[in-house]
Coordinates of C-alpha atoms in Angstrom, one line a residue:
Chain A
X1 CA 71.5 -21.8 -58.5
X2 CA 69.0 -19.8 -56.5
X3 CA 67.6 -21.3 -53.3
X4 CA 64.1 -22.5 -53.4
X5 CA 62.1 -20.0 -51.3
X6 CA 60.3 -21.2 -48.3
X7 CA 56.6 -20.7 -48.7
X8 CA 54.6 -18.7 -46.1
X9 CA 52.5 -21.9 -45.4
X10 CA 55.6 -23.8 -44.6
X11 CA 57.0 -21.0 -42.5
X12 CA 53.7 -20.7 -40.5
X13 CA 53.5 -24.4 -40.1
X14 CA 57.0 -24.7 -38.7
X15 CA 56.6 -21.9 -36.3
X16 CA 53.2 -23.2 -35.1
X17 CA 54.7 -26.6 -34.6
X18 CA 57.6 -25.1 -32.6
X19 CA 55.1 -23.2 -30.4
X20 CA 53.4 -26.5 -29.7
X21 CA 56.8 -28.0 -28.7
X22 CA 56.9 -30.3 -31.8
X23 CA 59.6 -30.7 -34.4
X24 CA 59.3 -32.0 -37.9
X25 CA 61.5 -35.1 -37.3
X26 CA 59.8 -35.9 -34.0
X27 CA 62.6 -34.8 -31.8
X28 CA 62.2 -33.1 -28.4
X29 CA 63.5 -29.6 -27.9
X30 CA 66.9 -30.5 -26.5
X31 CA 67.5 -33.6 -28.7
X32 CA 70.4 -33.9 -31.1
X33 CA 69.9 -35.9 -34.2
X34 CA 71.9 -39.2 -34.4
X35 CA 75.6 -38.6 -34.6
X36 CA 77.7 -41.1 -36.5
X37 CA 81.5 -40.8 -36.5
X38 CA 83.5 -42.9 -39.0
X39 CA 87.1 -42.8 -40.1
X40 CA 88.8 -43.0 -43.5
X41 CA 91.6 -45.3 -44.6
X42 CA 94.4 -42.9 -43.8
X43 CA 95.2 -41.1 -40.5
X44 CA 93.4 -37.8 -39.9
X45 CA 90.3 -38.5 -42.1
X46 CA 87.0 -38.4 -40.4
X47 CA 83.3 -38.4 -41.4
X48 CA 80.6 -37.0 -39.3
X49 CA 76.9 -37.7 -40.0
X50 CA 74.6 -35.5 -38.0
X51 CA 71.2 -36.7 -39.1
X52 CA 71.3 -36.0 -42.9
X53 CA 74.1 -33.4 -42.6
X54 CA 77.4 -35.0 -43.6
X55 CA 80.8 -33.5 -43.4
X56 CA 84.3 -34.9 -44.0
X57 CA 87.5 -33.6 -42.4
X58 CA 91.0 -34.3 -43.5
X59 CA 94.1 -33.3 -41.6
X60 CA 97.4 -32.9 -43.5
X61 CA 100.8 -31.6 -42.5
X62 CA 103.9 -30.1 -44.1
X63 CA 107.1 -28.4 -42.9
X64 CA 107.1 -24.6 -43.3
X65 CA 108.9 -21.6 -42.0
X66 CA 107.3 -20.2 -38.8
X67 CA 105.7 -16.8 -38.4
X68 CA 108.2 -14.2 -37.4
X69 CA 106.3 -13.2 -34.3
X70 CA 106.2 -16.8 -33.0
X71 CA 109.4 -18.5 -34.1
X72 CA 109.0 -21.7 -32.1
X73 CA 105.3 -22.5 -32.6
X74 CA 103.7 -24.6 -35.2
X75 CA 100.9 -23.3 -37.4
X76 CA 97.4 -24.7 -37.4
X77 CA 95.2 -23.7 -40.4
X78 CA 91.5 -24.4 -40.8
X79 CA 89.4 -24.3 -43.9
X80 CA 85.7 -25.2 -44.2
X81 CA 84.9 -25.8 -47.8
X82 CA 81.3 -25.4 -48.7
X83 CA 81.3 -27.8 -51.7
X84 CA 78.5 -27.3 -54.3
X85 CA 77.6 -30.9 -53.6
X86 CA 76.2 -29.9 -50.2
X87 CA 73.6 -27.5 -51.5
X88 CA 72.8 -26.0 -54.9
X89 CA 73.3 -22.5 -53.4
X90 CA 76.9 -23.0 -52.6
X91 CA 79.2 -21.9 -55.5
X92 CA 82.7 -23.0 -56.0
X93 CA 85.5 -20.6 -55.4
X94 CA 83.4 -17.9 -53.8
X95 CA 83.7 -16.9 -50.2
X96 CA 80.1 -16.6 -49.1
X97 CA 79.0 -14.9 -45.9
X98 CA 78.2 -18.3 -44.4
X99 CA 81.6 -19.8 -45.2
X100 CA 83.4 -16.8 -43.6
X101 CA 81.2 -17.1 -40.6
X102 CA 81.8 -20.8 -40.2
X103 CA 85.6 -20.5 -40.8
X104 CA 85.9 -17.8 -38.2
X105 CA 83.9 -19.7 -35.7
X106 CA 85.9 -22.9 -36.2
X107 CA 89.1 -20.9 -35.7
X108 CA 87.8 -19.3 -32.5
X109 CA 86.6 -22.7 -31.3
X110 CA 89.8 -24.7 -32.0
X111 CA 92.8 -22.4 -32.5
X112 CA 92.1 -19.6 -30.0
X113 CA 91.1 -22.1 -27.3
X114 CA 94.7 -23.5 -27.6
X115 CA 93.5 -27.1 -27.6
X116 CA 96.5 -28.1 -29.7
X117 CA 100.0 -27.8 -28.4
X118 CA 101.7 -25.8 -31.1
X119 CA 105.1 -25.7 -29.4
X120 CA 105.5 -29.4 -29.9
X121 CA 105.1 -28.8 -33.7
X122 CA 108.4 -27.0 -33.8
X123 CA 111.3 -28.8 -35.6
X124 CA 114.0 -26.1 -35.7
X125 CA 113.3 -22.9 -33.8
X126 CA 112.8 -20.0 -36.1
X127 CA 113.4 -22.1 -39.2
X128 CA 111.1 -25.1 -39.6
X129 CA 107.8 -25.9 -38.0
X130 CA 105.0 -28.2 -38.8
X131 CA 101.9 -26.6 -40.4
X132 CA 98.8 -28.6 -39.7
X133 CA 96.0 -28.0 -42.2
X134 CA 92.5 -29.1 -41.4
X135 CA 90.2 -29.2 -44.5
X136 CA 86.5 -29.7 -43.7
X137 CA 84.4 -30.6 -46.7
X138 CA 80.6 -30.2 -46.4
X139 CA 79.0 -33.0 -48.4
X140 CA 75.4 -32.6 -47.5
X141 CA 73.8 -29.5 -45.9
X142 CA 70.8 -30.3 -43.7
X143 CA 71.4 -27.7 -41.0
X144 CA 73.8 -27.1 -38.1
X145 CA 77.0 -27.2 -40.2
X146 CA 78.9 -25.7 -37.3
X147 CA 78.4 -28.5 -34.8
X148 CA 79.1 -31.2 -37.4
X149 CA 82.3 -29.4 -38.6
X150 CA 83.6 -28.8 -35.1
X151 CA 83.1 -32.5 -34.2
X152 CA 84.7 -33.6 -37.5
X153 CA 87.7 -31.2 -37.1
X154 CA 88.5 -32.1 -33.5
X155 CA 88.0 -35.9 -34.1
X156 CA 90.3 -35.7 -37.2
X157 CA 92.9 -33.8 -35.2
X158 CA 92.8 -36.5 -32.5
X159 CA 93.0 -39.3 -35.1
X160 CA 95.9 -37.7 -37.0
X161 CA 99.5 -38.9 -36.9
X162 CA 102.3 -36.8 -38.2
X163 CA 105.6 -38.3 -39.4
X164 CA 108.5 -38.6 -36.9
X165 CA 111.3 -36.1 -37.4
X166 CA 114.9 -36.2 -36.0
X167 CA 117.5 -33.4 -36.2
X168 CA 121.2 -34.0 -36.2
X169 CA 123.1 -30.8 -36.5
X170 CA 121.7 -29.1 -39.5
X171 CA 120.3 -32.2 -41.0
X172 CA 116.6 -33.0 -40.6
X173 CA 115.2 -36.4 -41.3
X174 CA 111.5 -37.1 -41.9
X175 CA 110.8 -40.7 -41.4
X176 CA 108.2 -42.6 -43.5
X177 CA 105.5 -44.5 -41.6
X178 CA 107.3 -47.8 -42.3
X179 CA 110.6 -46.6 -40.7
X180 CA 109.1 -45.1 -37.5
X181 CA 105.7 -45.0 -36.1
X182 CA 104.0 -41.6 -36.8
X183 CA 103.3 -39.4 -33.8
X184 CA 99.9 -38.2 -32.7
X185 CA 99.3 -34.5 -32.0
X186 CA 99.1 -33.5 -28.4
X187 CA 95.5 -32.4 -27.9
X188 CA 94.9 -30.8 -24.5
X189 CA 91.1 -30.7 -24.6
X190 CA 88.3 -31.2 -27.1
X191 CA 86.1 -28.1 -27.6
X192 CA 82.8 -28.9 -29.2
X193 CA 80.4 -26.4 -30.6
X194 CA 76.7 -26.6 -29.7
X195 CA 74.1 -24.5 -31.6
X196 CA 70.9 -23.1 -30.2
X197 CA 68.3 -21.5 -32.4
X198 CA 65.8 -19.0 -31.1
X199 CA 62.3 -18.4 -32.5
X200 CA 59.7 -15.7 -31.9
X201 CA 62.3 -13.2 -30.5
X202 CA 63.8 -15.7 -28.1
X203 CA 60.6 -17.2 -26.7
X204 CA 61.3 -20.7 -28.0
X205 CA 64.6 -22.5 -28.1
X206 CA 65.8 -25.5 -30.0
X207 CA 69.0 -27.5 -29.9
X208 CA 70.6 -28.7 -33.2
X209 CA 68.3 -27.0 -35.8
X210 CA 67.8 -28.7 -39.1
X211 CA 67.9 -26.8 -42.4
X212 CA 64.2 -26.0 -42.4
X213 CA 64.3 -24.7 -38.8
X214 CA 67.4 -22.6 -39.6
X215 CA 65.5 -20.9 -42.3
X216 CA 62.7 -19.7 -39.9
X217 CA 64.8 -18.9 -36.9
X218 CA 65.4 -15.4 -35.5
X219 CA 68.7 -15.9 -33.9
X220 CA 71.5 -18.4 -33.3
X221 CA 73.7 -18.9 -30.2
X222 CA 76.8 -21.0 -30.6
X223 CA 78.7 -22.2 -27.5
X224 CA 82.0 -24.0 -27.8
X225 CA 82.8 -25.9 -24.6
X226 CA 85.0 -28.8 -23.5
X227 CA 84.1 -31.7 -21.2
X228 CA 85.6 -29.8 -18.2
X229 CA 82.7 -27.3 -18.7
X230 CA 85.1 -24.6 -19.8
X231 CA 83.6 -22.3 -22.4
X232 CA 86.0 -21.8 -25.3
X233 CA 83.9 -19.4 -27.4
X234 CA 80.4 -18.1 -27.4
X235 CA 78.8 -16.3 -30.3
X236 CA 75.3 -14.9 -30.8
X237 CA 74.2 -14.0 -34.3
X238 CA 71.0 -12.9 -35.9
X239 CA 70.6 -9.9 -33.8
X240 CA 68.3 -11.0 -30.9
X241 CA 68.5 -9.8 -27.4
X242 CA 69.1 -12.7 -24.9
X243 CA 68.5 -12.5 -21.2
X244 CA 71.3 -13.6 -18.8
X245 CA 69.1 -16.5 -17.7
X246 CA 68.7 -17.7 -21.2
X247 CA 72.5 -17.8 -21.8
X248 CA 73.0 -19.6 -18.5
X249 CA 70.4 -22.2 -19.4
X250 CA 72.0 -22.7 -22.8
X251 CA 75.5 -23.2 -21.3
X252 CA 74.0 -25.8 -18.9
X253 CA 72.4 -27.7 -21.8
X254 CA 75.7 -27.3 -23.8
X255 CA 77.7 -28.9 -21.0
X256 CA 75.5 -32.0 -21.0
X257 CA 75.6 -32.3 -24.8
X258 CA 79.3 -31.8 -24.9
X259 CA 80.0 -34.5 -22.4
X260 CA 77.8 -36.9 -24.4
X261 CA 79.5 -36.1 -27.7
X262 CA 83.0 -36.3 -26.2
X263 CA 82.2 -39.7 -24.9
X264 CA 80.9 -40.8 -28.3
X265 CA 84.0 -39.4 -30.1
X266 CA 86.3 -41.1 -27.5
X267 CA 84.6 -44.5 -28.1
X268 CA 84.8 -44.1 -31.9
X269 CA 88.6 -43.3 -31.6
X270 CA 89.1 -46.2 -29.3
X271 CA 87.2 -48.6 -31.7
X272 CA 89.3 -47.4 -34.6
X273 CA 92.6 -47.8 -32.7
X274 CA 91.6 -51.4 -31.8
X275 CA 90.7 -52.2 -35.4
X276 CA 93.9 -50.8 -36.7
X277 CA 96.0 -52.6 -34.1
X278 CA 94.3 -55.9 -35.0
X279 CA 95.2 -55.2 -38.6
X280 CA 91.6 -55.2 -39.7
X281 CA 90.5 -53.3 -42.8
X282 CA 89.2 -49.9 -41.9
X283 CA 88.1 -47.0 -43.9
X284 CA 85.3 -45.6 -45.9
X285 CA 85.0 -48.9 -47.9
X286 CA 84.3 -50.8 -44.7
X287 CA 81.6 -48.4 -43.6
X288 CA 79.5 -49.0 -46.7
X289 CA 76.2 -50.3 -45.4
X290 CA 75.4 -53.8 -46.5
X291 CA 71.8 -54.0 -45.5
X292 CA 70.5 -51.3 -47.8
X293 CA 69.0 -51.9 -51.2
X294 CA 70.8 -48.9 -52.6
X295 CA 74.2 -50.4 -51.8
X296 CA 76.0 -53.3 -53.4
X297 CA 79.5 -54.6 -53.1
X298 CA 81.4 -57.3 -54.9
X299 CA 84.6 -59.2 -54.1
X300 CA 87.7 -59.2 -56.1
X301 CA 86.8 -60.4 -59.6
X302 CA 89.1 -61.9 -62.1
X303 CA 88.9 -60.7 -65.7
X304 CA 89.0 -63.5 -68.3
X305 CA 91.7 -62.8 -70.8
X306 CA 91.5 -65.9 -73.0
X307 CA 91.1 -64.6 -76.5
X308 CA 92.7 -61.2 -75.9
X309 CA 95.9 -62.0 -77.8
X310 CA 94.0 -63.3 -80.9
X311 CA 91.7 -60.4 -80.9
X312 CA 94.5 -57.9 -80.7
X313 CA 96.4 -59.6 -83.5
X314 CA 93.3 -59.6 -85.6
X315 CA 92.7 -55.8 -85.0
X316 CA 96.3 -55.0 -85.8
X317 CA 96.3 -57.1 -89.0
X318 CA 93.1 -55.4 -90.1
X319 CA 94.4 -52.0 -89.4
X320 CA 96.2 -50.0 -92.1
X321 CA 100.0 -50.2 -91.7
X322 CA 101.3 -46.8 -91.3
X323 CA 104.5 -45.8 -93.3
X324 CA 107.4 -47.0 -91.2
X325 CA 110.1 -44.8 -92.7
X326 CA 110.0 -41.1 -92.4
X327 CA 111.7 -39.4 -95.4
X328 CA 114.7 -37.2 -94.5
X329 CA 114.0 -33.5 -94.3
X330 CA 114.6 -31.5 -97.5
X331 CA 115.1 -27.8 -98.0
X332 CA 113.0 -26.7 -101.0
X333 CA 113.7 -23.0 -100.3
X334 CA 116.3 -21.6 -97.9
X335 CA 114.7 -21.1 -94.6
X336 CA 111.9 -23.6 -95.1
X337 CA 112.2 -27.1 -93.7
X338 CA 110.1 -29.9 -95.2
X339 CA 109.5 -33.5 -94.3
X340 CA 107.8 -35.9 -96.6
X341 CA 106.1 -35.2 -99.9
X342 CA 104.5 -31.9 -100.6
X343 CA 100.8 -32.5 -100.5
X344 CA 100.2 -29.3 -102.5
X345 CA 101.4 -31.0 -105.7
X346 CA 98.0 -30.4 -107.4
X347 CA 98.2 -26.7 -106.9
X348 CA 101.7 -26.7 -108.3
X349 CA 100.5 -28.4 -111.5
X350 CA 97.7 -25.9 -111.8
X351 CA 100.2 -23.1 -111.4
X352 CA 102.3 -24.7 -114.1
X353 CA 99.2 -24.9 -116.3
X354 CA 98.5 -21.3 -115.7
X355 CA 102.1 -20.4 -116.4
X356 CA 101.7 -22.4 -119.6
X357 CA 98.6 -20.5 -120.6
X358 CA 100.5 -17.3 -119.8
X359 CA 103.3 -18.5 -122.1
X360 CA 100.8 -19.1 -124.8
X361 CA 99.2 -15.7 -124.3
X362 CA 102.5 -14.1 -124.5
X363 CA 103.4 -16.0 -127.6
X364 CA 100.1 -14.9 -129.0
X365 CA 100.9 -11.4 -128.1
X366 CA 104.1 -11.7 -129.8
X367 CA 102.4 -12.9 -132.9
X368 CA 100.0 -10.1 -132.7
X369 CA 102.9 -7.8 -132.1
X370 CA 104.3 -9.1 -135.3
X371 CA 101.0 -8.3 -137.1
X372 CA 101.0 -5.0 -135.3
X373 CA 104.5 -4.1 -136.6
X374 CA 103.2 -5.1 -140.0
X375 CA 100.2 -2.8 -139.6
X376 CA 102.4 -0.1 -138.2
X377 CA 104.5 -0.5 -141.3
X378 CA 101.3 -0.2 -143.3
X379 CA 100.5 2.9 -141.3
X380 CA 104.0 4.1 -141.9
X381 CA 103.2 3.8 -145.5
X382 CA 100.0 5.7 -145.1
X383 CA 101.8 8.2 -142.9
X384 CA 98.9 9.0 -140.8
X385 CA 100.2 8.9 -137.2
X386 CA 97.6 10.2 -134.8
X387 CA 95.5 9.2 -131.6
X388 CA 94.1 6.3 -133.5
X389 CA 97.0 4.1 -132.5
X390 CA 95.4 3.1 -129.2
X391 CA 92.3 2.0 -130.9
X392 CA 94.3 -0.3 -133.0
X393 CA 95.8 -1.8 -129.9
X394 CA 92.4 -2.6 -128.6
X395 CA 91.7 -4.5 -131.7
X396 CA 94.8 -6.6 -131.0
X397 CA 92.7 -8.7 -128.4
X398 CA 90.1 -10.4 -130.4
X399 CA 87.2 -12.1 -128.6
X400 CA 87.8 -15.5 -130.3
Chain B
X8 CA 106.4 -57.3 -82.1
X9 CA 106.4 -56.6 -78.3
X10 CA 103.4 -57.9 -76.4
X11 CA 102.5 -57.7 -72.8
X12 CA 101.8 -60.8 -70.7
X13 CA 98.2 -60.8 -69.6
X14 CA 97.8 -63.5 -67.1
X15 CA 96.1 -63.1 -63.8
X16 CA 94.0 -60.0 -64.5
X17 CA 91.8 -58.9 -61.7
X18 CA 89.7 -56.0 -60.5
X19 CA 89.8 -55.0 -56.8
X20 CA 86.7 -55.4 -54.8
X21 CA 84.3 -52.7 -55.8
X22 CA 81.1 -51.3 -54.4
X23 CA 78.6 -48.6 -54.7
X24 CA 75.9 -46.8 -52.7
X25 CA 73.3 -44.7 -54.4
X26 CA 71.1 -41.9 -52.9
X27 CA 73.3 -41.5 -49.8
X28 CA 72.9 -37.7 -49.7
X29 CA 69.6 -36.0 -49.2
X30 CA 70.2 -32.6 -50.9
X31 CA 71.4 -33.5 -54.4
X32 CA 69.0 -34.8 -57.1
X33 CA 71.2 -37.8 -57.5
X34 CA 74.2 -39.1 -55.5
X35 CA 76.4 -42.1 -55.3
X36 CA 79.7 -43.2 -53.8
X37 CA 81.9 -45.6 -55.6
X38 CA 84.6 -47.7 -54.1
X39 CA 87.4 -49.6 -55.9
X40 CA 89.6 -51.2 -53.3
X41 CA 90.6 -48.4 -51.1
X42 CA 90.0 -45.7 -53.7
X43 CA 86.6 -44.0 -53.1
X44 CA 84.8 -41.1 -54.6
X45 CA 81.5 -39.5 -53.7
X46 CA 79.4 -37.9 -56.5
X47 CA 76.4 -35.6 -56.4
X48 CA 74.3 -34.4 -59.3
X49 CA 72.0 -31.3 -59.4
X50 CA 69.7 -30.7 -62.4
X51 CA 68.2 -30.1 -64.8
X52 CA 67.9 -26.7 -63.2
X53 CA 68.0 -23.0 -63.9
X54 CA 71.1 -21.9 -65.8
X55 CA 73.2 -18.7 -65.6
X56 CA 72.6 -16.6 -68.7
X57 CA 76.3 -16.6 -69.5
X58 CA 76.5 -20.4 -69.5
X59 CA 73.2 -20.9 -71.4
X60 CA 73.2 -23.0 -74.5
X61 CA 70.1 -22.6 -76.6
X62 CA 69.6 -26.2 -77.8
X63 CA 71.0 -28.3 -75.0
X64 CA 71.7 -28.5 -71.3
X65 CA 75.0 -27.1 -69.9
X66 CA 76.9 -29.8 -68.1
X67 CA 79.4 -28.6 -65.4
X68 CA 81.7 -31.1 -63.7
X69 CA 83.5 -30.1 -60.5
X70 CA 86.2 -32.2 -58.8
X71 CA 87.0 -31.4 -55.2
X72 CA 90.4 -32.7 -54.0
X73 CA 90.7 -33.9 -50.5
X74 CA 93.3 -31.4 -49.4
X75 CA 93.6 -27.8 -50.7
X76 CA 92.0 -26.3 -53.7
X77 CA 91.4 -27.7 -57.2
X78 CA 94.4 -27.3 -59.5
X79 CA 95.4 -28.1 -63.1
X80 CA 95.3 -31.9 -62.4
X81 CA 91.6 -31.6 -61.3
X82 CA 90.8 -29.4 -64.3
X83 CA 92.1 -32.0 -66.7
X84 CA 90.2 -34.8 -64.9
X85 CA 87.1 -32.6 -65.0
X86 CA 87.4 -32.3 -68.7
X87 CA 87.8 -36.1 -69.2
X88 CA 84.7 -36.8 -67.1
X89 CA 82.7 -34.0 -68.7
X90 CA 83.4 -35.1 -72.2
X91 CA 82.4 -38.7 -71.4
X92 CA 79.2 -37.6 -69.7
X93 CA 78.3 -35.3 -72.6
X94 CA 78.8 -38.2 -75.0
X95 CA 76.3 -40.4 -73.2
X96 CA 73.8 -37.9 -71.8
X97 CA 70.9 -36.8 -74.0
X98 CA 71.5 -33.1 -73.3
X99 CA 69.2 -31.9 -76.1
X100 CA 66.2 -33.1 -74.1
X101 CA 66.8 -30.2 -71.6
X102 CA 67.7 -27.1 -73.5
X103 CA 68.6 -24.0 -71.6
X104 CA 69.1 -25.7 -68.3
X105 CA 72.1 -26.7 -66.2
X106 CA 73.4 -30.0 -64.9
X107 CA 76.0 -29.9 -62.2
X108 CA 78.1 -33.0 -61.3
X109 CA 80.3 -32.6 -58.2
X110 CA 82.9 -35.3 -57.5
X111 CA 84.6 -35.4 -54.1
X112 CA 87.7 -37.5 -53.6
X113 CA 87.4 -39.5 -50.4
X114 CA 90.5 -41.6 -50.8
X115 CA 93.0 -42.0 -53.6
X116 CA 94.6 -45.4 -53.9
X117 CA 95.1 -45.6 -57.7
X118 CA 92.7 -45.7 -60.6
X119 CA 91.1 -42.5 -59.5
X120 CA 89.9 -41.3 -62.9
X121 CA 88.1 -44.6 -63.5
X122 CA 86.5 -44.3 -60.1
X123 CA 85.4 -40.8 -61.0
X124 CA 83.7 -42.1 -64.1
X125 CA 82.0 -45.0 -62.3
X126 CA 80.8 -42.7 -59.5
X127 CA 79.6 -40.2 -62.1
X128 CA 77.6 -42.8 -64.1
X129 CA 76.0 -44.1 -60.9
X130 CA 75.0 -40.6 -59.7
X131 CA 73.6 -39.7 -63.2
X132 CA 71.6 -43.0 -63.0
X133 CA 70.3 -42.1 -59.6
X134 CA 69.3 -38.6 -60.7
X135 CA 67.3 -40.3 -63.5
X136 CA 68.7 -38.3 -66.3
X137 CA 68.1 -39.6 -69.8
X138 CA 71.2 -41.2 -71.3
X139 CA 71.8 -42.9 -74.6
X140 CA 74.1 -45.5 -72.9
X141 CA 75.8 -46.1 -69.6
X142 CA 79.6 -45.9 -69.3
X143 CA 82.3 -47.2 -67.0
X144 CA 85.9 -46.4 -66.5
X145 CA 88.7 -49.0 -66.5
X146 CA 92.4 -48.2 -65.8
X147 CA 95.2 -50.4 -67.1
X148 CA 98.8 -50.1 -66.1
X149 CA 101.8 -51.6 -67.9
X150 CA 104.4 -52.5 -65.4
X151 CA 108.1 -52.2 -66.1
X152 CA 108.4 -55.9 -67.0
X153 CA 105.5 -55.6 -69.5
X154 CA 102.7 -57.1 -67.5
X155 CA 99.2 -55.5 -67.8
X156 CA 97.6 -54.7 -64.5
X157 CA 93.9 -53.8 -64.5
X158 CA 92.6 -51.5 -61.7
X159 CA 96.1 -50.7 -60.3
X160 CA 96.7 -49.5 -56.8
X161 CA 98.7 -46.3 -56.1
X162 CA 101.9 -48.3 -55.6
X163 CA 101.3 -50.2 -58.9
X164 CA 100.7 -46.9 -60.7
X165 CA 103.9 -45.5 -59.4
X166 CA 106.0 -48.5 -60.7
X167 CA 104.2 -48.7 -64.0
X168 CA 105.7 -47.7 -67.4
X169 CA 102.4 -46.6 -68.9
X170 CA 99.0 -45.9 -67.5
X171 CA 95.8 -45.8 -69.5
X172 CA 92.2 -45.0 -68.6
X173 CA 89.3 -45.8 -70.9
X174 CA 85.7 -44.9 -70.7
X175 CA 83.6 -47.6 -72.3
X176 CA 80.0 -47.4 -73.3
X177 CA 77.5 -50.2 -72.5
X178 CA 75.9 -50.7 -75.9
X179 CA 78.8 -51.2 -78.4
X180 CA 81.7 -51.4 -75.9
X181 CA 83.2 -48.5 -77.7
X182 CA 85.8 -46.1 -76.3
X183 CA 84.2 -42.8 -75.2
X184 CA 87.3 -41.3 -73.7
X185 CA 90.9 -42.3 -73.3
X186 CA 93.6 -40.8 -71.2
X187 CA 97.1 -42.1 -71.3
X188 CA 100.4 -41.5 -69.6
X189 CA 103.8 -42.9 -70.4
X190 CA 105.1 -44.7 -73.5
X191 CA 103.7 -47.9 -75.1
X192 CA 103.4 -49.5 -78.5
X193 CA 100.4 -49.7 -80.7
X194 CA 100.1 -53.4 -79.9
X195 CA 100.1 -52.7 -76.2
X196 CA 97.5 -50.0 -76.6
X197 CA 95.2 -52.4 -78.5
X198 CA 95.8 -55.1 -75.9
X199 CA 94.8 -52.7 -73.1
X200 CA 91.7 -51.7 -75.0
X201 CA 90.6 -55.3 -75.4
X202 CA 91.4 -56.0 -71.8
X203 CA 89.4 -53.0 -70.6
X204 CA 86.5 -54.0 -72.8
X205 CA 86.6 -57.4 -71.1
X206 CA 86.8 -55.8 -67.6
X207 CA 83.9 -53.5 -68.5
X208 CA 81.7 -56.5 -68.9
X209 CA 82.2 -57.1 -65.2
X210 CA 81.4 -53.5 -64.4
X211 CA 78.2 -53.4 -66.4
X212 CA 77.1 -56.7 -64.8
X213 CA 77.7 -54.9 -61.5
X214 CA 75.6 -51.9 -62.6
X215 CA 72.9 -54.3 -63.7
X216 CA 72.9 -56.1 -60.3
X217 CA 72.9 -53.0 -58.3
X218 CA 69.9 -51.5 -60.2
X219 CA 68.1 -54.8 -59.9
X220 CA 68.8 -54.8 -56.2
X221 CA 67.6 -51.2 -55.9
X222 CA 64.3 -51.9 -57.5
X223 CA 63.7 -55.2 -55.8
X224 CA 61.4 -55.7 -52.9
X225 CA 63.7 -57.9 -50.9
X226 CA 67.4 -58.0 -50.3

């Protein structure tokens, strides 16, 4: 589906508002939208709501052979899936420019910053390592997918637990969660991406652009930073020239935002750990809002099964009884197997009839032949053998 | 004749939230116990020329697994859901247009197909698409000792001898779609159908309650 174009009126309105330091949702220039971090039922599942933008991250693992160049390092794989649910412009199974850009940025932000200890993921050097796969699904696109994805991915990685493994000689045992407690990944630091959008060739700057603002912006600067104020990656796109001061200012803003977000993520992880320890129910089902009129939840409900048996007996008695016995296969012609009666019986009868007719015809012919021989005899008597014989044959098929 | 024992049937706690996403025309998340699915509907909208049908709308159902890419399993589930939706939607009211239903697995703890169906129906309702009837999905499992379990968990599904999912319509309680796995007798099938029809009463009551709540002024 094509994207609905942004009208000139809307564009002008948005830019005018930005010039007047106003934003559509009433935020200030450096404000983030509300961030909400929730966790799923299993380990390594995390939802991030950034305003109306919503992403889900799921971490999974499996044992694979390592890369030849790095025999004792585990593999971390990232994939941002732009689901068609998020926006009608996203198509399934097609790598769009946006998805390539986001995937690359997430890899640079999390893999190249070496925030995960890949050496601890090694099981047998050169043979078996853990591959950690991070799937980020975008559920709703309302701008700033990068920040939401990076928060979701790093939170899911911190939340994830992999199964415990032991090696005895050549034998490798993977323990189920019941046998041994799963092990968390060792995360050195938490890089978080902060996006800045620039308008009017870099004159105006906004933090955390929403979808509308993204559509009128001139350029984008993404800074990935951890709470120790170390820049993990920095990328400018859109082709605008930025001054050194602007970049410096952005990095300062980013450091403040990152420390806020890291604190929030830490709190969310802590709350979840406490809830799991206390054995409380946790997961998506528990995060369903109860106070909204659009949401409703029921408790376990019993299903009455009083007259089920009678009803079933009734249905089965009414139903036609299928033939229980299957006749043994027969061989009508060599090379043809047949089970049951031939349903083409009618045709056969017709064929028989036809054959009968043919028989009659042939008998008639014979009779005629008889007459013919007589006629021929007559002809013999007349002794006038010529071309006329054929004509006489024609006469042998009377219309009656 | 072999018959299953059908005592103590129950549905896990279930819940639904509609209009939770801002971009799609209709969206819903449906929860059955720990199993949860999120659904989004776009349409009626412009259709690709290659997919255009001259007298009705083209319905496309996409299922997104939680990990990795959609495979054969998802394709077959997509087909089940699409055929059910096509049976209840009045597609001829929107000729030469497209409807897209996207279903995202949030967590799979058994009865996933029935959860897909319920989420799909809720999302279609939220999108305000014209339908001839509503539908709901009910999954029944027959355990090894011949007990019917409605709305089984993943563990119960694994231990079961047969697994059946029915889509049931709201007007006549007829079967719109059935998907079965494992072996069972005719008697067991009929029993499961009747049990599912009974369970569907609860689901439709829930649909009614949630719509009532949605259009009420107060909680």
